[in-house]
Amino acid sequence: MVYYGLDKYEAERILKEYLDKEPDLKYYMNNDYMEKLVDILIKGIANVIEENNKKVEKDVKRKLRRF
């Protein structure tokens, strides 16, 4: 199956790169629970992006079959 858009690993990498642009945030956010929360949010956002891409691909293929 061909996938369009970002997969969840690419999305995670991009989101983590944005966080790495602000290294002071990690320094001042010296709390394990906050770090875990940020990691969970990154993984959740990445999954949402991937699921959305799959749905878009499925919808486009369905519409193309009608023609």
Protein backbone atom coordinates (compact mmCIF):
# COMPACT_ATOMS: atom_id res chain seq x y z
CA MET A 1 0.00 0.00 0.00
CA VAL A 2 1.28 3.46 -0.87
CA TYR A 3 1.06 6.10 1.84
CA TYR A 4 0.92 9.80 1.23
CA GLY A 5 2.00 12.46 3.66
CA LEU A 6 4.02 11.98 6.82
CA ASP A 7 4.12 8.79 8.80
CA LYS A 8 4.07 9.02 12.58
CA TYR A 9 7.84 8.65 12.91
CA GLU A 10 8.52 11.55 10.55
CA ALA A 11 5.95 13.67 12.38
CA GLU A 12 7.54 12.83 15.76
CA ARG A 13 11.00 13.73 14.43
CA ILE A 14 9.78 17.10 13.16
CA LEU A 15 7.97 17.92 16.42
CA LYS A 16 11.02 16.96 18.47
CA GLU A 17 13.22 19.13 16.24
CA TYR A 18 11.01 22.11 17.09
CA LEU A 19 11.42 21.40 20.80
CA ASP A 20 15.18 21.09 20.38
CA LYS A 21 15.26 24.64 18.99
CA GLU A 22 14.45 25.83 22.52
CA PRO A 23 16.91 23.93 24.75
CA ASP A 24 16.18 26.23 27.71
CA LEU A 25 12.69 24.78 27.90
CA LYS A 26 14.07 21.35 28.73
CA TYR A 27 16.46 22.83 31.26
CA TYR A 28 13.79 24.76 33.15
CA MET A 29 11.20 22.02 32.75
CA ASN A 30 13.11 19.84 35.18
CA ASN A 31 10.16 17.61 36.01
CA ASP A 32 9.81 14.00 34.88
CA TYR A 33 6.03 14.25 34.66
CA MET A 34 6.17 17.29 32.40
CA GLU A 35 8.70 15.59 30.13
CA LYS A 36 6.49 12.51 29.95
CA LEU A 37 3.47 14.72 29.16
CA VAL A 38 5.34 16.39 26.30
CA ASP A 39 6.44 13.00 24.94
CA ILE A 40 2.87 11.69 25.08
CA LEU A 41 1.60 14.81 23.31
CA ILE A 42 4.21 14.45 20.56
CA LYS A 43 3.32 10.80 20.01
CA GLY A 44 -0.39 11.59 20.07
CA ILE A 45 -0.06 14.41 17.54
CA ALA A 46 2.09 12.20 15.32
CA ASN A 47 -0.53 9.44 15.42
CA VAL A 48 -3.29 11.90 14.56
CA ILE A 49 -1.29 13.14 11.56
CA GLU A 50 -0.70 9.59 10.35
CA GLU A 51 -4.34 8.57 10.80
CA ASN A 52 -5.48 11.70 8.97
CA ASN A 53 -3.14 10.92 6.07
CA LYS A 54 -4.52 7.37 5.85
CA LYS A 55 -8.09 8.67 5.81
CA VAL A 56 -7.29 11.25 3.13
CA GLU A 57 -5.66 8.55 1.00
CA LYS A 58 -8.64 6.23 1.45
CA ASP A 59 -11.10 9.01 0.60
CA VAL A 60 -9.17 10.03 -2.52
CA LYS A 61 -8.95 6.44 -3.74
CA ARG A 62 -12.68 5.99 -3.18
CA LYS A 63 -13.47 9.11 -5.18
CA LEU A 64 -11.12 8.08 -8.00
CA ARG A 65 -12.83 4.69 -8.31
CA ARG A 66 -16.11 6.49 -9.05
CA PHE A 67 -14.66 7.98 -12.21
